[in-house]
PDB file of C-alpha atoms in Angstrom:
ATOM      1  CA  UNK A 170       0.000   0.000   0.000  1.00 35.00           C
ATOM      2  CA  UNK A 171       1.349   3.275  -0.835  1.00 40.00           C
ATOM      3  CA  UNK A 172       0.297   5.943   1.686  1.00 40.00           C
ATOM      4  CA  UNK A 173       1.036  10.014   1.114  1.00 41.00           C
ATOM      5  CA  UNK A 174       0.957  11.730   4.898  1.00 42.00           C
ATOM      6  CA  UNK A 175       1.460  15.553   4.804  1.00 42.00           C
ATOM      7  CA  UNK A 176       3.287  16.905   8.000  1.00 44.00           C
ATOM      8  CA  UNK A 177       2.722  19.827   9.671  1.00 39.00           C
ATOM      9  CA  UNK A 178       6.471  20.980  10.780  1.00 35.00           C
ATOM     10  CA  UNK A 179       6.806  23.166  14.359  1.00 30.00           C
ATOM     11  CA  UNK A 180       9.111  25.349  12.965  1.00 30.00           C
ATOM     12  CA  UNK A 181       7.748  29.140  13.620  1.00 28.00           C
ATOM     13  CA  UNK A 182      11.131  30.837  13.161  1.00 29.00           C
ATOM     14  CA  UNK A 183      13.284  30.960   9.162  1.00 30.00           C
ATOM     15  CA  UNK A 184      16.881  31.085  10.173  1.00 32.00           C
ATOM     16  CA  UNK A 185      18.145  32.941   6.841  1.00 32.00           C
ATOM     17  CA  UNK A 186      21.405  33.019   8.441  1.00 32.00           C
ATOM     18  CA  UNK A 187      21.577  29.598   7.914  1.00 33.00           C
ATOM     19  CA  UNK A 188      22.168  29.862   4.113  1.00 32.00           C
ATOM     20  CA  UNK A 189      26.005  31.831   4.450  1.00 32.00           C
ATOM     21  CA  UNK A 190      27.835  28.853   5.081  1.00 32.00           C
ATOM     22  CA  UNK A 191      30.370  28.226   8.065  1.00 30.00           C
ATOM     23  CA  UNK A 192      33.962  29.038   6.548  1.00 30.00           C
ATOM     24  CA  UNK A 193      34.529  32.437   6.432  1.00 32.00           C
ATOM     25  CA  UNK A 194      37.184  34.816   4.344  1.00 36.00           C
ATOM     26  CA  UNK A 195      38.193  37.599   6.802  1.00 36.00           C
ATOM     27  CA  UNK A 196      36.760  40.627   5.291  1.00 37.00           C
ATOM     28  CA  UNK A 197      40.782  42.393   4.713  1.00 37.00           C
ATOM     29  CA  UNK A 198      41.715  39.171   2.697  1.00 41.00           C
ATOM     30  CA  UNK A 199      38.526  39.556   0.240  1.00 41.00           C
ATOM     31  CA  UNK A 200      39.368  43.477   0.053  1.00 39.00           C
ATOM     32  CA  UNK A 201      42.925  42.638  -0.838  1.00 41.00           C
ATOM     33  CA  UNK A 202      41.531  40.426  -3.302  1.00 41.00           C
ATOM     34  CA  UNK A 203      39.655  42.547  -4.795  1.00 41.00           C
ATOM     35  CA  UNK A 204      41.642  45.681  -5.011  1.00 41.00           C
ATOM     36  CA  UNK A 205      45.298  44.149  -5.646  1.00 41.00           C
ATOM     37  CA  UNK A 206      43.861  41.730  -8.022  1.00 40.00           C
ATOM     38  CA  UNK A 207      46.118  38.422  -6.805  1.00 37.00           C
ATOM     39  CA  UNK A 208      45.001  35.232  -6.676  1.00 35.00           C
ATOM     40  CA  UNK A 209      45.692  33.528  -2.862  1.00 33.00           C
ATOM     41  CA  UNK A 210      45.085  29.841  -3.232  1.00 35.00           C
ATOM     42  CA  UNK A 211      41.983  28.550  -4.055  1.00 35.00           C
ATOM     43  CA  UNK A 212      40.906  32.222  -3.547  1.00 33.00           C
ATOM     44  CA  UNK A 213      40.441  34.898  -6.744  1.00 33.00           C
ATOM     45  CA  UNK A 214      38.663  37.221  -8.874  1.00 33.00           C
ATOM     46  CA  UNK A 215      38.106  37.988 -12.546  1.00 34.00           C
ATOM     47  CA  UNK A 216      37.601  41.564 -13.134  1.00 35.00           C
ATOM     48  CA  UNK A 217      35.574  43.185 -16.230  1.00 34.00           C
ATOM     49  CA  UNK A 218      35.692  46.848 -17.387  1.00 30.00           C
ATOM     50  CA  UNK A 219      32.648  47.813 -14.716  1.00 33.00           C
ATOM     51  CA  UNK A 220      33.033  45.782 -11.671  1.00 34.00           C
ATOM     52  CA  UNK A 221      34.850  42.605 -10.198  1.00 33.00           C
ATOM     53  CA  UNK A 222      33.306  39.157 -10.506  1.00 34.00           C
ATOM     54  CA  UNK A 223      33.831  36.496  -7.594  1.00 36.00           C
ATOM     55  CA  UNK A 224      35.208  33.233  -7.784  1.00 34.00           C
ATOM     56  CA  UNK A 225      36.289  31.711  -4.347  1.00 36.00           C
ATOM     57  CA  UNK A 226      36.357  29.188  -1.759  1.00 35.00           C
ATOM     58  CA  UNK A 227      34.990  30.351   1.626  1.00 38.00           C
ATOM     59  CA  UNK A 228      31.704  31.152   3.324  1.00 41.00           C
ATOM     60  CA  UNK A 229      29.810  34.055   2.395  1.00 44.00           C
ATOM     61  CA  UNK A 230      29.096  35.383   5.638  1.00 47.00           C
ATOM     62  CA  UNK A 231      31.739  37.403   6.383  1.00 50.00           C
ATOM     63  CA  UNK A 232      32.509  38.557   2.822  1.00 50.00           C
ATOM     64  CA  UNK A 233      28.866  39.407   2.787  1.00 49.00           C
ATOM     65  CA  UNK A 234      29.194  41.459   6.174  1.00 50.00           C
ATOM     66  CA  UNK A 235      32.503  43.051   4.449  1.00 51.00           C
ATOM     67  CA  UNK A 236      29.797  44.216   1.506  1.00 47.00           C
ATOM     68  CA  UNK A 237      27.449  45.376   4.230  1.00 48.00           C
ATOM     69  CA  UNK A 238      29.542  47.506   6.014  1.00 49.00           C
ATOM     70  CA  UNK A 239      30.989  49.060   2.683  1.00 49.00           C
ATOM     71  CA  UNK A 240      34.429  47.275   1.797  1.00 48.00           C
ATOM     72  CA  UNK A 241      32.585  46.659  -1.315  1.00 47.00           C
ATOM     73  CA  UNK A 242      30.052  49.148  -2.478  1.00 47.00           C
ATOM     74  CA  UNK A 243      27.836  49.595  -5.452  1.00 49.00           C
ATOM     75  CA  UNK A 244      25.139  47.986  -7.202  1.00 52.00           C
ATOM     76  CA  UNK A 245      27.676  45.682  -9.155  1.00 48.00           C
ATOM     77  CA  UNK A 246      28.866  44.763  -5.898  1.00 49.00           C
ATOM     78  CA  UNK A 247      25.672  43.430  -4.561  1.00 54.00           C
ATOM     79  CA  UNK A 248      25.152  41.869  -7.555  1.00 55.00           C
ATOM     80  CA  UNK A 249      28.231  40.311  -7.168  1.00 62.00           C
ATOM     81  CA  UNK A 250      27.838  39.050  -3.607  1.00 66.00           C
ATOM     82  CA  UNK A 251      24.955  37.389  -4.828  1.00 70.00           C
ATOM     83  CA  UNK A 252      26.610  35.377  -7.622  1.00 77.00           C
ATOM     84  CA  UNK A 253      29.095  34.454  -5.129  1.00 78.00           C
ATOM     85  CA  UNK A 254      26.657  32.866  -2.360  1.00 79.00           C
ATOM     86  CA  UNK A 255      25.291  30.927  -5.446  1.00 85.00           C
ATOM     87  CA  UNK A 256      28.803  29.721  -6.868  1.00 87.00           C
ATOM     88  CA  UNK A 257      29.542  28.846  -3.246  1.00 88.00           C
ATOM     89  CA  UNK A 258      26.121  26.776  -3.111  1.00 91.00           C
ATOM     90  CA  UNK A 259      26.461  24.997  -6.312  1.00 93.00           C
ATOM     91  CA  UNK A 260      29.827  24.392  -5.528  1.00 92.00           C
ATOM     92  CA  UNK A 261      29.645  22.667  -2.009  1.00 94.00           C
ATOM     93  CA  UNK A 262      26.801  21.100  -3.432  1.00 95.00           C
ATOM     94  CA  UNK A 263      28.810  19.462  -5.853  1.00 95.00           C
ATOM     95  CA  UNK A 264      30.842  18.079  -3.370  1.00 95.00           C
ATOM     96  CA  UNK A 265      27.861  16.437  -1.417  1.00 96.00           C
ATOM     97  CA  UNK A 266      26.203  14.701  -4.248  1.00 97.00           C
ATOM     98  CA  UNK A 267      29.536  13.107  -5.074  1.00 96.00           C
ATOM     99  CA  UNK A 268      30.096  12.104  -1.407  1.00 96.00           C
ATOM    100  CA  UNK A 269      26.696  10.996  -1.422  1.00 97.00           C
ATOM    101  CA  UNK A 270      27.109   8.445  -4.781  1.00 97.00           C
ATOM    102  CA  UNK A 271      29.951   6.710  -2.635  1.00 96.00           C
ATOM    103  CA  UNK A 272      27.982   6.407   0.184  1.00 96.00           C
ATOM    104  CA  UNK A 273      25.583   4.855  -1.576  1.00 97.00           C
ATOM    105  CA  UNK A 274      27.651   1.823  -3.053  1.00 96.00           C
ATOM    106  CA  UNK A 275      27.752   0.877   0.676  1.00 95.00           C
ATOM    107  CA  UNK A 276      24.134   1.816   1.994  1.00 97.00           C
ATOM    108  CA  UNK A 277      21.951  -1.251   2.934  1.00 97.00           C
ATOM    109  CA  UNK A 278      18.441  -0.720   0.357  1.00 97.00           C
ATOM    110  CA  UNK A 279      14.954  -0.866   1.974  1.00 97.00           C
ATOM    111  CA  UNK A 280      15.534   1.715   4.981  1.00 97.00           C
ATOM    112  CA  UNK A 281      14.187   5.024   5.809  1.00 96.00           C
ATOM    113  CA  UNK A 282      15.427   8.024   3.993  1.00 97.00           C
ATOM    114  CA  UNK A 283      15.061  11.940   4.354  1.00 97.00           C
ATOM    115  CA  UNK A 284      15.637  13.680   1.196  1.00 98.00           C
ATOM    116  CA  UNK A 285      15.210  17.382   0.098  1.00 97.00           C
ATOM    117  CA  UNK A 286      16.569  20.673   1.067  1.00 96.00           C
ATOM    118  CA  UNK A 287      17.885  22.799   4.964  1.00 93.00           C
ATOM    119  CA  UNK A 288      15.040  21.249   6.556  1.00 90.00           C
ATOM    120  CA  UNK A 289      15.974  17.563   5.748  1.00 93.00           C
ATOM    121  CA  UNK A 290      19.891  18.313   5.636  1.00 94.00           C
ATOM    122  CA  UNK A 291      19.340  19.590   9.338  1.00 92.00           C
ATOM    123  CA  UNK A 292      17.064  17.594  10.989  1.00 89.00           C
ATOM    124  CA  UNK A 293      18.891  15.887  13.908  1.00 91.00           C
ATOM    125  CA  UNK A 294      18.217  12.171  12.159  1.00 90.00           C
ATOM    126  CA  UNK A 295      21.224  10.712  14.694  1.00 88.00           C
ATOM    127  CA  UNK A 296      20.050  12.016  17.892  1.00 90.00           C
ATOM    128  CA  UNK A 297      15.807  11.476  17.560  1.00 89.00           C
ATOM    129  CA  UNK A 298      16.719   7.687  16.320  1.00 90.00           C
ATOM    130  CA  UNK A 299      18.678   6.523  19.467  1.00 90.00           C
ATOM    131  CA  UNK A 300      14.924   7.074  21.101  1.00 91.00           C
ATOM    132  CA  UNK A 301      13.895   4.192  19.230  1.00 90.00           C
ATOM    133  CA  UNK A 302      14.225   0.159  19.794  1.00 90.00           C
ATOM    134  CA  UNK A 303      15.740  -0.891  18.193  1.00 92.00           C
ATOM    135  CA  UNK A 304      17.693   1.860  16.529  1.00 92.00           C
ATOM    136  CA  UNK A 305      16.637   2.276  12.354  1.00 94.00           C
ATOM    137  CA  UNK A 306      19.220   2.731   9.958  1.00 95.00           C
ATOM    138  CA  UNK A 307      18.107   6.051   8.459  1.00 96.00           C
ATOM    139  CA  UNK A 308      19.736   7.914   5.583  1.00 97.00           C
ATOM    140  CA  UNK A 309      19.992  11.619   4.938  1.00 97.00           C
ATOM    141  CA  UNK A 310      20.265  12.813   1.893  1.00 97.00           C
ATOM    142  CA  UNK A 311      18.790  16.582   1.819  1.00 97.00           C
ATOM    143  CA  UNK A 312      21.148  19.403   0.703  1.00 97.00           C
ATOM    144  CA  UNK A 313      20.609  22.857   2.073  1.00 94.00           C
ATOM    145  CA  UNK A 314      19.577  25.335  -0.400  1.00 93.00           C
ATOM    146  CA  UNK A 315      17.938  22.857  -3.681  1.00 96.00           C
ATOM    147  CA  UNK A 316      15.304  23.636  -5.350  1.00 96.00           C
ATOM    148  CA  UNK A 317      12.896  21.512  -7.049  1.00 97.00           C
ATOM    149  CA  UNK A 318      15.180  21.539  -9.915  1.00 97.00           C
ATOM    150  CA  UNK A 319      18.117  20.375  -8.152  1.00 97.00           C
ATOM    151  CA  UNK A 320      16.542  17.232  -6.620  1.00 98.00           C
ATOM    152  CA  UNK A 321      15.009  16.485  -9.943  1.00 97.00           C
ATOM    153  CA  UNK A 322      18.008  16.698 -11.608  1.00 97.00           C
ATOM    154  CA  UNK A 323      19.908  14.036  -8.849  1.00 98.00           C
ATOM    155  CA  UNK A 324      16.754  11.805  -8.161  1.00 98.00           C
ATOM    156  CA  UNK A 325      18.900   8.615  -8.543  1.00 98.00           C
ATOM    157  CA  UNK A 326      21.992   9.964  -6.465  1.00 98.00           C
ATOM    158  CA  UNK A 327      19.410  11.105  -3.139  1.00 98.00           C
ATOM    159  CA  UNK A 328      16.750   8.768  -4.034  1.00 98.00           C
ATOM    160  CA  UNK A 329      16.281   5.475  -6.080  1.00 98.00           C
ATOM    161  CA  UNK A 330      19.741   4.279  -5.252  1.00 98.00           C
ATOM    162  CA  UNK A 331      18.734   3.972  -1.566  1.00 98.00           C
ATOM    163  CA  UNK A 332      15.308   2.018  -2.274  1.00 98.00           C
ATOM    164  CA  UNK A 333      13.897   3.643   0.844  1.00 98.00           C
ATOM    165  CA  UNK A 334      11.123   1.758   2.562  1.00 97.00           C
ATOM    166  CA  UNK A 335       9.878   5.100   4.036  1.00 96.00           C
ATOM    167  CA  UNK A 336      10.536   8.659   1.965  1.00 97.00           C
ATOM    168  CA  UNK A 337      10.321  11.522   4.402  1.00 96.00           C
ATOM    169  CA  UNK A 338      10.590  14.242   1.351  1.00 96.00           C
ATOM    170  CA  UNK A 339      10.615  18.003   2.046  1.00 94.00           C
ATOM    171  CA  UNK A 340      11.517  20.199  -0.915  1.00 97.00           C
ATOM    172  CA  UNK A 341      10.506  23.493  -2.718  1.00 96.00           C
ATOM    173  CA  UNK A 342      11.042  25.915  -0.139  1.00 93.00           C
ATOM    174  CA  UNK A 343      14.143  27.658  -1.866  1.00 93.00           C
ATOM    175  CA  UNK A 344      11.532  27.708  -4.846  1.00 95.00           C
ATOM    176  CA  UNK A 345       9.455  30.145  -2.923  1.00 94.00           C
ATOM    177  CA  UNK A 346      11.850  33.016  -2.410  1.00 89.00           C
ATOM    178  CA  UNK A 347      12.384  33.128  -5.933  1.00 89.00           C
ATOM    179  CA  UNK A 348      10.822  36.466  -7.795  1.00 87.00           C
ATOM    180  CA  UNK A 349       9.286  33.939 -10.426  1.00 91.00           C
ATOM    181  CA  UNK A 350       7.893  32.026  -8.024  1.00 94.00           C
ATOM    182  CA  UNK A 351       4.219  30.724  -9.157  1.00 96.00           C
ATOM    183  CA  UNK A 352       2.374  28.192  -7.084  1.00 97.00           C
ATOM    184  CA  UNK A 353       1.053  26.174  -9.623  1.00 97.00           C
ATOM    185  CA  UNK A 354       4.290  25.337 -11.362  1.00 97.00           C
ATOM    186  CA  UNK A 355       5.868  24.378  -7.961  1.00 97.00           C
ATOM    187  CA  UNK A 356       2.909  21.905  -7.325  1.00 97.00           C
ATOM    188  CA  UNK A 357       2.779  20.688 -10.450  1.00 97.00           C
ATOM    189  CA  UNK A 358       6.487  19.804 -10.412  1.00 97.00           C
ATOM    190  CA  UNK A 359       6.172  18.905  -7.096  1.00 97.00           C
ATOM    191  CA  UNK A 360       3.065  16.018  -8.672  1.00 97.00           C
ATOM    192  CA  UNK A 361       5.637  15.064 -11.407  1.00 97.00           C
ATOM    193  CA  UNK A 362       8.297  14.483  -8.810  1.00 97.00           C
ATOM    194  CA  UNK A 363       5.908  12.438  -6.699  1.00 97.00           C
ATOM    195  CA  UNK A 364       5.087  10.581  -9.128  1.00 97.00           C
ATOM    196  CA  UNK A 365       8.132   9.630 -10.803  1.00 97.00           C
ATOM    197  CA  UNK A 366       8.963   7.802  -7.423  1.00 97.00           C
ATOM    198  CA  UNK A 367       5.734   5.912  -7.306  1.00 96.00           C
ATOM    199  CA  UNK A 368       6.886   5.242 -10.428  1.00 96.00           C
ATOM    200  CA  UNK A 369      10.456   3.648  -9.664  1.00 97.00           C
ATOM    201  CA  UNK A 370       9.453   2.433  -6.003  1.00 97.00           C
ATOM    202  CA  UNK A 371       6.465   1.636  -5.987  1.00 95.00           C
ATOM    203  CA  UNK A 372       6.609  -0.208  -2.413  1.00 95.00           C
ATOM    204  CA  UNK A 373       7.692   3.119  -0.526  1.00 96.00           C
ATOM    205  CA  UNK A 374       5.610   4.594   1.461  1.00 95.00           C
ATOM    206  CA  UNK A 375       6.279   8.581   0.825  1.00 96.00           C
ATOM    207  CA  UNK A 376       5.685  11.310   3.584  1.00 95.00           C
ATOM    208  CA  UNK A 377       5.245  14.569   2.366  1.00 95.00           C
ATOM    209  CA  UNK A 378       6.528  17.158   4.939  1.00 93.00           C
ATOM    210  CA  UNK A 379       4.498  20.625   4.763  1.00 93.00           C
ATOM    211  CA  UNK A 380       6.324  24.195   4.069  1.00 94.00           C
ATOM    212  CA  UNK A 381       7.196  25.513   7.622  1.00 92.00           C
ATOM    213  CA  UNK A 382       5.744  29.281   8.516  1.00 93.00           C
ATOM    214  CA  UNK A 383       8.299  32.238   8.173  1.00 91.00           C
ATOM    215  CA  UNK A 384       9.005  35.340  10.631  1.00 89.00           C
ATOM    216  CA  UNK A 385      10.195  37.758   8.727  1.00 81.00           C
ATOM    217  CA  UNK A 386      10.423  40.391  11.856  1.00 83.00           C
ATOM    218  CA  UNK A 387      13.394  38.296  13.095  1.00 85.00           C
ATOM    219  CA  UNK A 388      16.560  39.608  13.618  1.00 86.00           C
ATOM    220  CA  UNK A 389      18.829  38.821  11.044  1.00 80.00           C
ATOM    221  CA  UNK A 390      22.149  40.388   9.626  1.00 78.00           C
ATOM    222  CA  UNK A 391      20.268  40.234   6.230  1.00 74.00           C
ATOM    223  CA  UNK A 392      19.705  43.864   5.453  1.00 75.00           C
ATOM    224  CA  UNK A 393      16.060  44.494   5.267  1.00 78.00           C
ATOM    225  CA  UNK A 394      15.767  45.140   1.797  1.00 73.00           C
ATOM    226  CA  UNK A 395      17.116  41.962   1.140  1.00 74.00           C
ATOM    227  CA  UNK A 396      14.380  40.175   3.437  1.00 78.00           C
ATOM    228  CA  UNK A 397      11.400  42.265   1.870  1.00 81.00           C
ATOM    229  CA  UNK A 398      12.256  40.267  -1.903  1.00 79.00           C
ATOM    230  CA  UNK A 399      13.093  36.898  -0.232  1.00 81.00           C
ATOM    231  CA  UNK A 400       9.682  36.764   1.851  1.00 86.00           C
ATOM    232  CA  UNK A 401       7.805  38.704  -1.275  1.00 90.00           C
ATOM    233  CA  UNK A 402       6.044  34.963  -1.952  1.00 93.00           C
ATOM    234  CA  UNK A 403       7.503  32.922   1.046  1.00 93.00           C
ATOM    235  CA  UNK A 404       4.688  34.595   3.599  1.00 93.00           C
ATOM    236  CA  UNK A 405       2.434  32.576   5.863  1.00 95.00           C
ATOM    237  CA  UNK A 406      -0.130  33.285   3.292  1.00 95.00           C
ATOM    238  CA  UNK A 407       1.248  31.534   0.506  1.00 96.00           C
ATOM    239  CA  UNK A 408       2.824  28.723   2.521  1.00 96.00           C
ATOM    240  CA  UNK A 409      -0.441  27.911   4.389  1.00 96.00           C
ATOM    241  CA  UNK A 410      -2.645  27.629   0.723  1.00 97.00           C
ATOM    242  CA  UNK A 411       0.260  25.339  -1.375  1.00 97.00           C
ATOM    243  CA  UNK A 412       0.413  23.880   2.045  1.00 96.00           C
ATOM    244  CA  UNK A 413      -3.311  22.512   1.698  1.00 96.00           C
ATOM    245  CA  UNK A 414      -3.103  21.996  -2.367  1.00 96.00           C
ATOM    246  CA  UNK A 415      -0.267  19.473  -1.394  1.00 95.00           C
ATOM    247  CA  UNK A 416      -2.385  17.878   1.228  1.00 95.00           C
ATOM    248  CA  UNK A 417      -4.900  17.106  -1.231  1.00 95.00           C
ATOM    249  CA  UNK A 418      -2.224  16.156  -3.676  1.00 95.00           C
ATOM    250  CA  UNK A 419      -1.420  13.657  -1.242  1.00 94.00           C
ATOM    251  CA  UNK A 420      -4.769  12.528  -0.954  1.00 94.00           C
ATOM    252  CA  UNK A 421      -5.588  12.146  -4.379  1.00 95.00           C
ATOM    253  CA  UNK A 422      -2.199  10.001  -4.644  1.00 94.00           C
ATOM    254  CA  UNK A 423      -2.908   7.646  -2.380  1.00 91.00           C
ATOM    255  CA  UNK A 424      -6.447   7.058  -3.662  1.00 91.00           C
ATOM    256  CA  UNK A 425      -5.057   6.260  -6.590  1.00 89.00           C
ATOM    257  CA  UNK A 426      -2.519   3.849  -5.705  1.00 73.00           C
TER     258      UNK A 426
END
C-alpha cells in the first residue's frame, strides 16, 4: 500500500542566516583580493571593465558582512555578492552529491530516507533515532539550499539508489523566495516528482513534509531590503494555501494507488 501523509512541521522561526555557510574569508583578505587583483590559493577574482566578478572558496558570511559595512560598495557589488553565495552553493553542493554516490555503493536498500533541502539536511536524524528500539538505519540525503530543480536533476543519487522503505521528502522551499515564483508550477512539479517515485518504487511509502511558517520580523544580519524580496512569496499566506493543495495532492495520490 502506498500511503502520502502531509506533515505539519513546528518550525515558527526561518533562520536565513543559515544559508552563508560556516567558513569564512576575513573581510581584509577579500578586500585585498579585490583591489590588488592576486590570486591567494583557491581564492580569486576575474575583473571586467565595470566591476569585479567572484570566484572563491569560503563562506559568504563574512565577505557578505565586508559588503554590508561598505568594503565593497555599489550595485555591481551586490550583484556580485549574490553570484558568489550561489557559486559557493552549487559548488559545495557538488561536493555532497559526489560524497553521497559513494555512500551509496555501501548503503543497505529498503531503509528510511530523508531527502530534500535545509530542513531535511538539518534535521537531527542521529540524535531522535537513538529514542527508538531498536535503533533504524536512516539515511539523509537533503542538501541545504535545492530547489525543485536540483533534486530532480539528482533523483537517482538522493533517491532510487537507496530504495527507501519510508521517503520523508521536504523540498521546494528555496523555490518560494524566488521572484518567479508561481504556485502552480511548484505543485505541479512537485506532482511530477511524486510521481516519478511511485513510479520507480512503488513499495515506498512517501511522507510529504508541509512548508514551515516564516518570521520575517526576526533579527537577522540580512539587510532588510534583502528580506522584503526573499519573503515577497515565502509569507504565511502563501505557505499555508500550497500547504493545503499538497495535502490534497497527497490525498488524491494515495487514492489512486
Amino acid at each position: 500500500l502506498f500511503v502520502t501523509i502531509l506533515l505539519q512541521k513546528l518550525y515558527l522561526c526561518c533562520s536565513v542566516n543559515a544559508m552563508y555557510g560556516q567558513r569564512v574569508l576575513a573581510a581584509r583578505k577579500l578586500w585585498h583580493i579585490l583591489a590588488g587583483g592576486e590570486t591567494i590559493g583557491d581564492y580569486c577574482w576575474t575583473p571586467d571593465c565595470r566591476h569585479h566578478k567572484i570566484l572563491a572558496r569560503s563562506s559568504s558570511r563574512r565577505a557578505y558582512n565586508s559588503y554590508r559595512h561598505g568594503v565593497i560598495t555599489g550595485k555591481a557589488a551586490e550583484m556580485d555578492i549574490m553570484k558568489f553565495f550561489e557559486q559557493q552553493r552549487l559548488r559545495e553542493r557538488k561536493i555532497k552529491i559526489t560524497r553521497f554516490k559513494q555512500l551509496n555503493v555501501h548503503a543497505r536498500k529498503g531503509q528510511i530516507l530523508f531527502a530534500g533541502s535545509s530542513l531535511a539536511e538539518q534535521f537531527p536524524i542521529d540524535e531522535l533515532k537513538l529514542l527508538l528500539d531498536p535503533v533504524p538505519i536512516i539515511y539523509n540525503r537533503g542538501i541545504g539550499g535545492d530547489i525543485m530543480a536540483d533534486l530532480e536533476g539528482d533523483c537517482d543519487t538522493l533517491i532510487f539508489d537507496l530504495a527507501p522503505r519510508l521517503l520523508f521528502i521536504n523540498i521546494g522551499s528555496n523555490d518560494l523566495n524566488s521572484p518567479q515564483y508561481k504556485e502552480d508550477d511548484l505543485l505541479g512539479r512537485y506532482e511530477k516528482l511524486l510521481r516519478r517515485i511511485i513510479e520507480r518504487l512503488p513499495k515506498t511509502s512517501i511522507f510529504v513534509l508541509s512548508y514551515y511558517p516564516v518570521n520575517p520580523t526576526a533579527p537577522s544580519d540580512i539587510p532588510p531590503e534583502h528580506t522584503a524580496v526573499m519573503f515577497a512569496n515565502r509569507n504565511n499566506s502563501n505557505i499555508n494555501h500550497i500547504n493545503q493543495r499538497l495535502e490534497n495532492l497527497a490525498r488524491a495520490l494515495n487514492e489512486e494507488s
